[in-house]
């Protein structure tokens, strides 16, 4: 199926770069422009840029497990995983006593990866878990789990840089820098998206026959996704460790506890990362309802949007300290050298949104990563182009089609069995509590 001559991809993260690679290879006659808000790729504020991402086929949903297995194979055997961009150290999934949801997710994941021929070992008791990962402490609060030695982790920033350099080398994609203010519509047909308007002094426009939004957690300001996706902030922290601690931990499997959402990826260069896959922080902002004319009095809506450059709240730090007391007790009181908030685009079931907008035929969305898209970097662009051509596999089309909106009042985050923590925490409220607690503590 032929595609339009002039295609604009907005966003230079996983979805945008991977789509650009696939489009330039499969549709060389199309003029492809990739627009990124940051003057550099990797964007230092992007969710795709971090020290590490888990690369796993460990899903309770068999469709995602199968697709992830294909992606992991590409990380293992192609240039995507070369030069330290991929490390196969295994993944240890655990659950505590009394958490039936975490146990069910873990058990389903185990059977899925075993069915795919992965090197997974069931660990029915705490003693089995500790034998698989002896560096973790006896205080580990687990009832059981499994380890999949076929899983690993990726250097996230290096992977993004690799994709950008690959595109630069091919020279088929035109890169531009600018932050999008709003979509550009045809003056004759308010249903036809003809490009984007930049947030600059000249209101610069970039026109295209097809606009692909791969804008991650910023998408909610450009398209009305209320009830379909919400941007949530996830806590990450780093601490410095010694050479001896590096040697002791670097070959351990990544540990992921679906009951708490806490995961620890083996350290590199004497830096240990601890993070949480949770319901996350919300950051509501008033923005114009997308699609309304900027020249009239506009209706506004409140949606959660990323906040750059803020530390994690005390709530997140406390969760990390508690987890470290259980996993690595000698690290529990060690200072963090840095913290950051990573922004997810969460959908109700954790499914991606890879489809044409139902009201705007010339607008296509590739978003909804829900905190688990990075592992698909080597192949997600191929699936996006399949969807553009109308050839996406039926099981993926069902998962990634334009979702029905859920009741926004009850949309508290992704409910796929892998999330933890409190729901609908407001970022600015938690930061205010943190500042108050620290002022009181310093008196």
GROMACS .gro file of C-alpha atoms in nm:
model
  443
    1UNK     CA    1   0.000   0.000   0.000
    2UNK     CA    2   0.139   0.340  -0.098
    3UNK     CA    3   0.169   0.612   0.164
    4UNK     CA    4   0.145   0.991   0.124
    5UNK     CA    5   0.438   1.170  -0.031
    6UNK     CA    6   0.508   1.407   0.260
    7UNK     CA    7   0.516   1.253   0.610
    8UNK     CA    8   0.591   1.433   0.937
    9UNK     CA    9   0.688   1.235   1.247
   10UNK     CA   10   0.664   1.438   1.568
   11UNK     CA   11   0.887   1.301   1.844
   12UNK     CA   12   1.239   1.159   1.849
   13UNK     CA   13   1.201   0.884   2.106
   14UNK     CA   14   1.149   0.509   2.066
   15UNK     CA   15   0.830   0.526   1.859
   16UNK     CA   16   0.947   0.817   1.644
   17UNK     CA   17   1.298   0.694   1.563
   18UNK     CA   18   1.193   0.335   1.503
   19UNK     CA   19   0.910   0.451   1.275
   20UNK     CA   20   1.149   0.677   1.083
   21UNK     CA   21   1.387   0.385   1.027
   22UNK     CA   22   1.114   0.159   0.896
   23UNK     CA   23   0.945   0.424   0.682
   24UNK     CA   24   1.270   0.530   0.517
   25UNK     CA   25   1.349   0.168   0.429
   26UNK     CA   26   1.005   0.060   0.312
   27UNK     CA   27   0.886   0.385   0.150
   28UNK     CA   28   1.200   0.553   0.009
   29UNK     CA   29   0.997   0.773  -0.227
   30UNK     CA   30   0.823   0.949   0.063
   31UNK     CA   31   0.970   1.270   0.204
   32UNK     CA   32   1.009   1.204   0.576
   33UNK     CA   33   1.067   1.477   0.834
   34UNK     CA   34   1.123   1.406   1.202
   35UNK     CA   35   1.052   1.694   1.438
   36UNK     CA   36   1.199   1.684   1.790
   37UNK     CA   37   1.147   1.945   2.062
   38UNK     CA   38   1.503   1.909   2.187
   39UNK     CA   39   1.798   2.038   1.981
   40UNK     CA   40   1.968   1.705   2.052
   41UNK     CA   41   1.868   1.342   2.027
   42UNK     CA   42   1.868   1.174   2.276
   43UNK     CA   43   1.648   1.439   2.439
   44UNK     CA   44   1.780   1.468   2.798
   45UNK     CA   45   1.423   1.507   2.925
   46UNK     CA   46   1.277   1.219   2.723
   47UNK     CA   47   1.145   0.906   2.889
   48UNK     CA   48   1.361   0.696   2.656
   49UNK     CA   49   1.683   0.841   2.796
   50UNK     CA   50   1.814   0.676   3.109
   51UNK     CA   51   2.086   0.440   3.220
   52UNK     CA   52   1.889   0.122   3.160
   53UNK     CA   53   1.567  -0.048   3.053
   54UNK     CA   54   1.454  -0.406   3.118
   55UNK     CA   55   1.449  -0.622   2.804
   56UNK     CA   56   1.212  -0.912   2.866
   57UNK     CA   57   0.952  -1.136   2.710
   58UNK     CA   58   0.800  -1.182   3.056
   59UNK     CA   59   0.436  -1.083   3.006
   60UNK     CA   60   0.113  -1.231   3.133
   61UNK     CA   61  -0.043  -1.140   2.796
   62UNK     CA   62   0.074  -1.403   2.542
   63UNK     CA   63   0.059  -1.159   2.247
   64UNK     CA   64   0.301  -0.920   2.412
   65UNK     CA   65   0.517  -1.212   2.529
   66UNK     CA   66   0.549  -1.340   2.172
   67UNK     CA   67   0.624  -0.995   2.026
   68UNK     CA   68   0.873  -0.917   2.302
   69UNK     CA   69   1.048  -1.249   2.241
   70UNK     CA   70   1.101  -1.141   1.878
   71UNK     CA   71   1.237  -0.806   1.998
   72UNK     CA   72   1.470  -0.967   2.253
   73UNK     CA   73   1.607  -1.189   1.977
   74UNK     CA   74   1.697  -0.876   1.778
   75UNK     CA   75   1.871  -0.725   2.081
   76UNK     CA   76   2.071  -1.048   2.118
   77UNK     CA   77   2.180  -1.120   1.763
   78UNK     CA   78   2.185  -0.791   1.569
   79UNK     CA   79   2.373  -0.462   1.592
   80UNK     CA   80   2.101  -0.323   1.818
   81UNK     CA   81   2.262  -0.504   2.109
   82UNK     CA   82   2.627  -0.454   2.019
   83UNK     CA   83   2.882  -0.232   2.199
   84UNK     CA   84   2.722  -0.277   2.540
   85UNK     CA   85   2.375  -0.167   2.434
   86UNK     CA   86   2.233  -0.500   2.555
   87UNK     CA   87   2.335  -0.722   2.847
   88UNK     CA   88   2.174  -1.060   2.908
   89UNK     CA   89   2.185  -1.107   3.285
   90UNK     CA   90   1.842  -1.260   3.351
   91UNK     CA   91   1.527  -1.130   3.516
   92UNK     CA   92   1.402  -1.237   3.857
   93UNK     CA   93   1.028  -1.182   3.908
   94UNK     CA   94   0.908  -1.224   4.264
   95UNK     CA   95   0.593  -1.183   4.472
   96UNK     CA   96   0.530  -1.169   4.848
   97UNK     CA   97   0.292  -1.374   5.061
   98UNK     CA   98  -0.071  -1.276   5.030
   99UNK     CA   99  -0.056  -1.084   4.700
  100UNK     CA  100  -0.267  -1.292   4.463
  101UNK     CA  101  -0.251  -1.037   4.177
  102UNK     CA  102   0.129  -1.029   4.172
  103UNK     CA  103   0.145  -1.407   4.199
  104UNK     CA  104  -0.102  -1.451   3.913
  105UNK     CA  105   0.088  -1.210   3.685
  106UNK     CA  106   0.417  -1.382   3.767
  107UNK     CA  107   0.276  -1.730   3.714
  108UNK     CA  108   0.120  -1.643   3.377
  109UNK     CA  109   0.443  -1.478   3.266
  110UNK     CA  110   0.641  -1.787   3.362
  111UNK     CA  111   0.419  -2.019   3.157
  112UNK     CA  112   0.427  -1.782   2.859
  113UNK     CA  113   0.808  -1.760   2.844
  114UNK     CA  114   0.846  -2.135   2.901
  115UNK     CA  115   0.611  -2.187   2.608
  116UNK     CA  116   0.835  -1.963   2.399
  117UNK     CA  117   1.137  -2.178   2.483
  118UNK     CA  118   1.305  -1.924   2.714
  119UNK     CA  119   1.550  -2.036   2.982
  120UNK     CA  120   1.314  -1.986   3.278
  121UNK     CA  121   1.328  -2.159   3.614
  122UNK     CA  122   1.037  -2.165   3.861
  123UNK     CA  123   1.131  -2.066   4.219
  124UNK     CA  124   0.853  -2.186   4.449
  125UNK     CA  125   1.007  -2.069   4.777
  126UNK     CA  126   1.213  -1.783   4.918
  127UNK     CA  127   1.516  -2.011   4.954
  128UNK     CA  128   1.499  -2.083   4.580
  129UNK     CA  129   1.489  -1.711   4.503
  130UNK     CA  130   1.796  -1.648   4.717
  131UNK     CA  131   1.987  -1.928   4.547
  132UNK     CA  132   1.916  -1.764   4.210
  133UNK     CA  133   2.027  -1.422   4.337
  134UNK     CA  134   2.251  -1.464   4.642
  135UNK     CA  135   2.353  -1.098   4.652
  136UNK     CA  136   2.010  -1.002   4.781
  137UNK     CA  137   1.954  -1.018   5.155
  138UNK     CA  138   1.775  -1.265   5.383
  139UNK     CA  139   1.533  -0.983   5.463
  140UNK     CA  140   1.392  -1.018   5.110
  141UNK     CA  141   1.013  -1.028   5.148
  142UNK     CA  142   0.917  -1.287   4.888
  143UNK     CA  143   0.713  -1.606   4.881
  144UNK     CA  144   0.839  -1.722   4.542
  145UNK     CA  145   0.878  -1.632   4.176
  146UNK     CA  146   1.090  -1.736   3.881
  147UNK     CA  147   1.407  -1.636   3.700
  148UNK     CA  148   1.432  -1.604   3.323
  149UNK     CA  149   1.796  -1.619   3.220
  150UNK     CA  150   1.699  -1.527   2.862
  151UNK     CA  151   1.604  -1.171   2.965
  152UNK     CA  152   1.837  -0.876   3.010
  153UNK     CA  153   1.864  -0.500   3.004
  154UNK     CA  154   1.956  -0.226   2.758
  155UNK     CA  155   2.154   0.095   2.788
  156UNK     CA  156   1.861   0.322   2.708
  157UNK     CA  157   2.045   0.636   2.603
  158UNK     CA  158   2.292   0.437   2.391
  159UNK     CA  159   2.004   0.268   2.210
  160UNK     CA  160   1.843   0.601   2.120
  161UNK     CA  161   2.178   0.740   2.007
  162UNK     CA  162   2.236   0.430   1.793
  163UNK     CA  163   1.902   0.473   1.615
  164UNK     CA  164   1.966   0.844   1.552
  165UNK     CA  165   2.316   0.775   1.416
  166UNK     CA  166   2.176   0.503   1.192
  167UNK     CA  167   1.926   0.750   1.046
  168UNK     CA  168   2.198   1.012   1.004
  169UNK     CA  169   2.413   0.762   0.817
  170UNK     CA  170   2.129   0.665   0.584
  171UNK     CA  171   2.049   1.031   0.520
  172UNK     CA  172   1.688   0.968   0.417
  173UNK     CA  173   1.517   1.159   0.701
  174UNK     CA  174   1.515   1.536   0.744
  175UNK     CA  175   1.550   1.639   1.111
  176UNK     CA  176   1.404   1.960   1.246
  177UNK     CA  177   1.393   2.111   1.594
  178UNK     CA  178   1.089   2.276   1.749
  179UNK     CA  179   0.822   2.239   2.011
  180UNK     CA  180   0.470   2.187   1.878
  181UNK     CA  181   0.204   2.430   1.999
  182UNK     CA  182  -0.092   2.269   1.825
  183UNK     CA  183  -0.201   2.080   1.517
  184UNK     CA  184  -0.263   2.265   1.192
  185UNK     CA  185  -0.601   2.204   1.026
  186UNK     CA  186  -0.719   2.279   0.675
  187UNK     CA  187  -0.924   2.603   0.674
  188UNK     CA  188  -1.169   2.431   0.440
  189UNK     CA  189  -1.202   2.105   0.632
  190UNK     CA  190  -1.165   2.106   1.010
  191UNK     CA  191  -1.120   1.728   0.999
  192UNK     CA  192  -0.803   1.738   0.789
  193UNK     CA  193  -0.474   1.777   0.977
  194UNK     CA  194  -0.225   1.947   0.745
  195UNK     CA  195   0.073   1.981   0.980
  196UNK     CA  196   0.176   2.144   1.305
  197UNK     CA  197   0.232   2.493   1.441
  198UNK     CA  198   0.547   2.551   1.646
  199UNK     CA  199   0.562   2.732   1.976
  200UNK     CA  200   0.798   3.006   1.859
  201UNK     CA  201   0.773   3.380   1.801
  202UNK     CA  202   0.687   3.331   1.434
  203UNK     CA  203   0.429   3.053   1.485
  204UNK     CA  204   0.623   2.853   1.229
  205UNK     CA  205   0.423   2.591   1.046
  206UNK     CA  206   0.540   2.255   0.911
  207UNK     CA  207   0.300   2.099   0.665
  208UNK     CA  208   0.258   1.735   0.568
  209UNK     CA  209   0.014   1.497   0.403
  210UNK     CA  210   0.035   1.266   0.706
  211UNK     CA  211   0.126   1.359   1.063
  212UNK     CA  212   0.245   1.084   1.298
  213UNK     CA  213   0.237   1.182   1.666
  214UNK     CA  214   0.506   0.991   1.856
  215UNK     CA  215   0.507   1.248   2.134
  216UNK     CA  216   0.484   1.022   2.437
  217UNK     CA  217   0.368   1.186   2.757
  218UNK     CA  218   0.318   1.521   2.578
  219UNK     CA  219   0.055   1.377   2.341
  220UNK     CA  220  -0.231   1.470   2.575
  221UNK     CA  221  -0.171   1.840   2.502
  222UNK     CA  222  -0.207   1.786   2.126
  223UNK     CA  223  -0.491   1.533   2.105
  224UNK     CA  224  -0.782   1.485   2.343
  225UNK     CA  225  -0.696   1.153   2.512
  226UNK     CA  226  -0.912   1.194   2.821
  227UNK     CA  227  -1.021   0.850   2.936
  228UNK     CA  228  -0.780   0.688   2.690
  229UNK     CA  229  -0.434   0.780   2.818
  230UNK     CA  230  -0.281   0.969   3.109
  231UNK     CA  231   0.075   1.088   3.166
  232UNK     CA  232   0.222   0.959   3.492
  233UNK     CA  233   0.555   1.034   3.657
  234UNK     CA  234   0.761   0.740   3.783
  235UNK     CA  235   1.036   0.767   4.046
  236UNK     CA  236   1.399   0.672   3.970
  237UNK     CA  237   1.705   0.712   4.192
  238UNK     CA  238   2.078   0.639   4.165
  239UNK     CA  239   2.349   0.574   4.420
  240UNK     CA  240   2.725   0.536   4.406
  241UNK     CA  241   2.868   0.196   4.497
  242UNK     CA  242   3.219   0.063   4.553
  243UNK     CA  243   3.428  -0.152   4.320
  244UNK     CA  244   3.366  -0.455   4.542
  245UNK     CA  245   2.989  -0.392   4.541
  246UNK     CA  246   2.997  -0.349   4.164
  247UNK     CA  247   3.166  -0.689   4.123
  248UNK     CA  248   2.916  -0.853   4.361
  249UNK     CA  249   2.605  -0.717   4.191
  250UNK     CA  250   2.692  -0.673   3.823
  251UNK     CA  251   2.611  -1.030   3.724
  252UNK     CA  252   2.294  -1.064   3.931
  253UNK     CA  253   1.963  -1.087   3.746
  254UNK     CA  254   1.746  -0.778   3.744
  255UNK     CA  255   1.490  -0.810   4.024
  256UNK     CA  256   1.131  -0.697   3.971
  257UNK     CA  257   0.868  -0.722   4.242
  258UNK     CA  258   0.523  -0.674   4.091
  259UNK     CA  259   0.370  -0.631   4.436
  260UNK     CA  260   0.573  -0.316   4.506
  261UNK     CA  261   0.668  -0.224   4.150
  262UNK     CA  262   1.028  -0.185   4.266
  263UNK     CA  263   1.304  -0.305   4.036
  264UNK     CA  264   1.682  -0.296   4.052
  265UNK     CA  265   1.894  -0.339   3.740
  266UNK     CA  266   2.255  -0.459   3.789
  267UNK     CA  267   2.492  -0.162   3.820
  268UNK     CA  268   2.733  -0.031   3.563
  269UNK     CA  269   3.026   0.204   3.626
  270UNK     CA  270   2.970   0.192   4.003
  271UNK     CA  271   2.618   0.338   3.983
  272UNK     CA  272   2.315   0.144   4.105
  273UNK     CA  273   1.967   0.232   3.978
  274UNK     CA  274   1.647   0.167   4.171
  275UNK     CA  275   1.310   0.245   4.015
  276UNK     CA  276   0.940   0.183   4.058
  277UNK     CA  277   0.677   0.070   3.807
  278UNK     CA  278   0.372   0.217   3.981
  279UNK     CA  279   0.049   0.407   3.924
  280UNK     CA  280   0.271   0.714   3.931
  281UNK     CA  281   0.233   1.083   3.995
  282UNK     CA  282  -0.019   1.299   3.811
  283UNK     CA  283   0.059   1.658   3.714
  284UNK     CA  284  -0.267   1.826   3.607
  285UNK     CA  285  -0.239   2.130   3.382
  286UNK     CA  286  -0.505   2.343   3.211
  287UNK     CA  287  -0.459   2.337   2.833
  288UNK     CA  288  -0.683   2.424   2.535
  289UNK     CA  289  -0.896   2.138   2.410
  290UNK     CA  290  -0.712   2.019   2.096
  291UNK     CA  291  -0.885   2.086   1.768
  292UNK     CA  292  -1.046   2.413   1.872
  293UNK     CA  293  -0.949   2.729   1.689
  294UNK     CA  294  -0.667   2.928   1.852
  295UNK     CA  295  -0.831   3.251   1.732
  296UNK     CA  296  -1.145   3.211   1.943
  297UNK     CA  297  -1.224   3.177   2.312
  298UNK     CA  298  -1.108   2.825   2.377
  299UNK     CA  299  -1.248   2.555   2.595
  300UNK     CA  300  -0.985   2.421   2.833
  301UNK     CA  301  -0.928   2.082   2.989
  302UNK     CA  302  -0.711   1.952   3.270
  303UNK     CA  303  -0.467   1.678   3.176
  304UNK     CA  304  -0.153   1.542   3.338
  305UNK     CA  305   0.164   1.659   3.161
  306UNK     CA  306   0.537   1.608   3.228
  307UNK     CA  307   0.724   1.835   3.464
  308UNK     CA  308   1.092   1.870   3.381
  309UNK     CA  309   1.381   1.884   3.623
  310UNK     CA  310   1.210   1.800   3.952
  311UNK     CA  311   1.341   1.551   4.212
  312UNK     CA  312   1.138   1.259   4.337
  313UNK     CA  313   0.908   1.335   4.633
  314UNK     CA  314   0.975   1.200   4.981
  315UNK     CA  315   0.699   0.943   4.918
  316UNK     CA  316   0.906   0.784   4.644
  317UNK     CA  317   1.232   0.803   4.836
  318UNK     CA  318   1.068   0.634   5.136
  319UNK     CA  319   0.945   0.351   4.911
  320UNK     CA  320   1.298   0.304   4.780
  321UNK     CA  321   1.449   0.300   5.130
  322UNK     CA  322   1.197   0.038   5.240
  323UNK     CA  323   1.273  -0.177   4.936
  324UNK     CA  324   1.648  -0.147   4.991
  325UNK     CA  325   1.607  -0.261   5.351
  326UNK     CA  326   1.457  -0.580   5.212
  327UNK     CA  327   1.681  -0.629   4.909
  328UNK     CA  328   2.017  -0.471   4.991
  329UNK     CA  329   2.008  -0.371   5.359
  330UNK     CA  330   2.359  -0.222   5.366
  331UNK     CA  331   2.249   0.030   5.101
  332UNK     CA  332   1.928   0.141   5.273
  333UNK     CA  333   2.068   0.463   5.424
  334UNK     CA  334   2.315   0.550   5.152
  335UNK     CA  335   2.256   0.891   4.987
  336UNK     CA  336   2.124   0.911   4.634
  337UNK     CA  337   2.354   1.094   4.393
  338UNK     CA  338   2.062   1.181   4.164
  339UNK     CA  339   1.688   1.129   4.126
  340UNK     CA  340   1.453   1.193   3.838
  341UNK     CA  341   1.097   1.140   3.729
  342UNK     CA  342   1.037   0.938   3.413
  343UNK     CA  343   0.707   1.006   3.236
  344UNK     CA  344   0.488   0.724   3.107
  345UNK     CA  345   0.190   0.754   2.871
  346UNK     CA  346  -0.039   0.511   3.050
  347UNK     CA  347  -0.343   0.353   2.889
  348UNK     CA  348  -0.613   0.168   3.088
  349UNK     CA  349  -0.482  -0.180   3.000
  350UNK     CA  350  -0.121  -0.090   2.919
  351UNK     CA  351  -0.184  -0.135   2.545
  352UNK     CA  352  -0.013   0.091   2.293
  353UNK     CA  353  -0.215   0.326   2.070
  354UNK     CA  354  -0.093   0.269   1.714
  355UNK     CA  355  -0.367   0.376   1.478
  356UNK     CA  356  -0.523   0.655   1.276
  357UNK     CA  357  -0.723   0.907   1.476
  358UNK     CA  358  -1.089   0.821   1.411
  359UNK     CA  359  -1.188   1.186   1.349
  360UNK     CA  360  -0.879   1.302   1.161
  361UNK     CA  361  -0.778   1.059   0.881
  362UNK     CA  362  -0.444   1.231   0.813
  363UNK     CA  363  -0.338   1.204   1.179
  364UNK     CA  364  -0.176   0.885   1.308
  365UNK     CA  365  -0.080   0.809   1.668
  366UNK     CA  366   0.212   0.595   1.787
  367UNK     CA  367   0.205   0.634   2.163
  368UNK     CA  368   0.069   0.482   2.485
  369UNK     CA  369   0.399   0.315   2.577
  370UNK     CA  370   0.275   0.257   2.935
  371UNK     CA  371   0.627   0.207   3.063
  372UNK     CA  372   0.705  -0.104   2.861
  373UNK     CA  373   0.772   0.009   2.502
  374UNK     CA  374   1.150   0.043   2.503
  375UNK     CA  375   1.222  -0.330   2.467
  376UNK     CA  376   1.037  -0.323   2.133
  377UNK     CA  377   1.267  -0.053   1.989
  378UNK     CA  378   1.419  -0.278   1.716
  379UNK     CA  379   1.080  -0.372   1.570
  380UNK     CA  380   0.805  -0.134   1.684
  381UNK     CA  381   0.859   0.088   1.379
  382UNK     CA  382   0.790  -0.209   1.153
  383UNK     CA  383   0.457  -0.259   1.328
  384UNK     CA  384   0.373   0.110   1.296
  385UNK     CA  385   0.435   0.094   0.921
  386UNK     CA  386   0.231  -0.227   0.901
  387UNK     CA  387  -0.056  -0.037   1.062
  388UNK     CA  388  -0.012   0.256   0.822
  389UNK     CA  389  -0.030   0.014   0.529
  390UNK     CA  390  -0.332  -0.165   0.673
  391UNK     CA  391  -0.137  -0.488   0.721
  392UNK     CA  392  -0.099  -0.504   1.098
  393UNK     CA  393  -0.152  -0.852   1.243
  394UNK     CA  394  -0.512  -0.885   1.369
  395UNK     CA  395  -0.413  -0.962   1.728
  396UNK     CA  396  -0.199  -0.646   1.741
  397UNK     CA  397  -0.462  -0.434   1.568
  398UNK     CA  398  -0.711  -0.541   1.833
  399UNK     CA  399  -0.475  -0.437   2.112
  400UNK     CA  400  -0.356  -0.110   1.956
  401UNK     CA  401  -0.668   0.024   1.785
  402UNK     CA  402  -0.827   0.351   1.898
  403UNK     CA  403  -0.950   0.265   2.249
  404UNK     CA  404  -1.291   0.324   2.394
  405UNK     CA  405  -1.276   0.597   2.656
  406UNK     CA  406  -1.320   0.486   3.015
  407UNK     CA  407  -1.485   0.695   3.285
  408UNK     CA  408  -1.218   0.957   3.349
  409UNK     CA  409  -1.320   0.991   3.713
  410UNK     CA  410  -1.223   0.627   3.766
  411UNK     CA  411  -0.922   0.615   3.530
  412UNK     CA  412  -0.647   0.597   3.788
  413UNK     CA  413  -0.374   0.443   3.576
  414UNK     CA  414  -0.283   0.125   3.396
  415UNK     CA  415  -0.450  -0.188   3.532
  416UNK     CA  416  -0.252  -0.472   3.376
  417UNK     CA  417  -0.150  -0.648   3.698
  418UNK     CA  418   0.201  -0.501   3.703
  419UNK     CA  419   0.144  -0.169   3.886
  420UNK     CA  420   0.174  -0.086   4.254
  421UNK     CA  421   0.150   0.193   4.508
  422UNK     CA  422  -0.108   0.461   4.575
  423UNK     CA  423  -0.327   0.589   4.296
  424UNK     CA  424  -0.361   0.946   4.168
  425UNK     CA  425  -0.082   1.098   4.371
  426UNK     CA  426  -0.050   1.464   4.266
  427UNK     CA  427   0.313   1.549   4.199
  428UNK     CA  428   0.307   1.908   4.321
  429UNK     CA  429   0.123   1.811   4.638
  430UNK     CA  430   0.381   1.542   4.713
  431UNK     CA  431   0.667   1.785   4.648
  432UNK     CA  432   0.503   2.038   4.881
  433UNK     CA  433   0.477   1.769   5.152
  434UNK     CA  434   0.843   1.690   5.094
  435UNK     CA  435   0.949   2.053   5.135
  436UNK     CA  436   0.739   2.088   5.450
  437UNK     CA  437   0.883   1.769   5.604
  438UNK     CA  438   1.238   1.882   5.534
  439UNK     CA  439   1.177   2.229   5.680
  440UNK     CA  440   1.037   2.073   5.997
  441UNK     CA  441   1.326   1.829   6.009
  442UNK     CA  442   1.581   2.109   5.991
  443UNK     CA  443   1.438   2.301   6.288
   0.00000   0.00000   0.00000
